[in-house]
Amino acid sequence: MRYVEHNLPGHLPARAVYPAKITLENTGNWIWRAAPADGRSVALFVRYGDAVMATHPLPRSEVGPGERITVHFALTMPATAGSVEMHFEMVEHHV
């Protein structure tokens, strides 16, 4: 997976809700599926440190190798002020 672009600012206040978008490219060899029969769906996880704060589904049913998607979502910042390390990951469920 490769991050192509995003609209995330460098700083947001505690409890802020921001209309985020991240464009990702599938650089692997397999198809990302939103709702496959075997339940092994792929979704975007948003983590702050080690805590998963949100999971966002793919915006379409399949994303093949070399294809790009843009995921739009409301990014909600933690209630506690201060620096947080955010991670955005594509995760396969039920592996």
CSV table of C-alpha atoms in Angstrom, one decimal:
chain,number,residue,atom,x,y,z
A,1,MET,CA,0.0,0.0,0.0
A,2,ARG,CA,1.2,3.5,-0.8
A,3,TYR,CA,-0.2,6.8,0.5
A,4,VAL,CA,-0.8,9.0,-2.5
A,5,GLU,CA,-2.2,12.1,-0.9
A,6,HIS,CA,-4.2,13.4,2.1
A,7,ASN,CA,-5.7,16.6,3.4
A,8,LEU,CA,-4.7,16.2,7.0
A,9,PRO,CA,-3.4,19.3,8.8
A,10,GLY,CA,-0.3,19.2,11.0
A,11,HIS,CA,-2.2,20.1,14.1
A,12,LEU,CA,-5.8,19.8,15.4
A,13,PRO,CA,-7.2,20.7,18.8
A,14,ALA,CA,-8.5,18.1,21.3
A,15,ARG,CA,-12.0,16.8,20.4
A,16,ALA,CA,-11.8,18.4,17.0
A,17,VAL,CA,-13.7,16.6,14.1
A,18,TYR,CA,-12.1,17.1,10.8
A,19,PRO,CA,-13.4,16.1,7.3
A,20,ALA,CA,-10.5,13.9,6.3
A,21,LYS,CA,-9.6,12.2,3.1
A,22,ILE,CA,-6.8,9.8,2.2
A,23,THR,CA,-5.9,8.5,-1.2
A,24,LEU,CA,-4.3,5.1,-1.2
A,25,GLU,CA,-2.8,2.8,-3.9
A,26,ASN,CA,-2.9,-0.9,-3.8
A,27,THR,CA,0.7,-1.9,-4.5
A,28,GLY,CA,0.3,-5.5,-3.6
A,29,ASN,CA,-0.6,-8.6,-5.6
A,30,TRP,CA,-4.1,-9.3,-4.3
A,31,ILE,CA,-7.5,-7.6,-4.6
A,32,TRP,CA,-8.8,-5.6,-1.6
A,33,ARG,CA,-12.4,-6.6,-1.1
A,34,ALA,CA,-15.0,-4.7,1.0
A,35,ALA,CA,-17.4,-7.6,1.6
A,36,PRO,CA,-16.1,-11.0,0.4
A,37,ALA,CA,-18.0,-14.2,1.1
A,38,ASP,CA,-15.2,-15.5,3.4
A,39,GLY,CA,-15.5,-12.4,5.6
A,40,ARG,CA,-11.9,-11.4,5.1
A,41,SER,CA,-12.7,-7.8,4.3
A,42,VAL,CA,-10.2,-4.9,4.0
A,43,ALA,CA,-10.8,-1.6,5.8
A,44,LEU,CA,-8.9,1.5,6.8
A,45,PHE,CA,-7.9,1.5,10.5
A,46,VAL,CA,-7.2,4.8,12.3
A,47,ARG,CA,-5.0,4.4,15.3
A,48,TYR,CA,-3.7,6.8,17.9
A,49,GLY,CA,-0.7,5.1,19.4
A,50,ASP,CA,-1.8,1.5,20.1
A,51,ALA,CA,-5.6,2.2,20.3
A,52,VAL,CA,-7.8,1.7,17.2
A,53,MET,CA,-10.0,4.7,17.2
A,54,ALA,CA,-12.0,4.0,14.0
A,55,THR,CA,-12.5,1.6,11.1
A,56,HIS,CA,-13.6,2.8,7.7
A,57,PRO,CA,-14.8,0.5,4.9
A,58,LEU,CA,-13.6,0.7,1.3
A,59,PRO,CA,-15.5,3.1,-0.8
A,60,ARG,CA,-16.2,0.4,-3.4
A,61,SER,CA,-16.4,-3.3,-3.5
A,62,GLU,CA,-13.0,-4.1,-4.9
A,63,VAL,CA,-9.6,-2.4,-5.4
A,64,GLY,CA,-7.2,-4.3,-7.6
A,65,PRO,CA,-3.4,-4.1,-7.7
A,66,GLY,CA,-2.3,-0.7,-9.1
A,67,GLU,CA,-5.7,0.9,-8.4
A,68,ARG,CA,-6.3,3.9,-6.2
A,69,ILE,CA,-9.1,4.8,-3.8
A,70,THR,CA,-9.9,7.8,-1.7
A,71,VAL,CA,-11.5,7.2,1.7
A,72,HIS,CA,-13.5,10.2,3.1
A,73,PHE,CA,-14.2,10.1,6.8
A,74,ALA,CA,-14.7,12.2,9.9
A,75,LEU,CA,-11.4,12.3,11.9
A,76,THR,CA,-12.2,12.7,15.5
A,77,MET,CA,-9.3,13.8,17.8
A,78,PRO,CA,-8.8,12.4,21.3
A,79,ALA,CA,-10.4,14.3,24.2
A,80,THR,CA,-7.0,14.9,25.9
A,81,ALA,CA,-4.9,17.7,24.6
A,82,GLY,CA,-1.3,17.1,23.5
A,83,SER,CA,0.6,15.3,20.8
A,84,VAL,CA,-0.6,12.0,19.4
A,85,GLU,CA,0.9,9.7,16.9
A,86,MET,CA,-1.7,8.8,14.3
A,87,HIS,CA,-1.4,5.7,12.1
A,88,PHE,CA,-3.6,4.9,9.1
A,89,GLU,CA,-3.4,1.2,8.0
A,90,MET,CA,-5.2,-1.1,5.6
A,91,VAL,CA,-6.2,-4.1,7.6
A,92,GLU,CA,-7.7,-7.4,6.5
A,93,HIS,CA,-10.4,-8.7,9.0
A,94,HIS,CA,-10.7,-12.3,10.2
A,95,VAL,CA,-7.2,-13.4,9.1
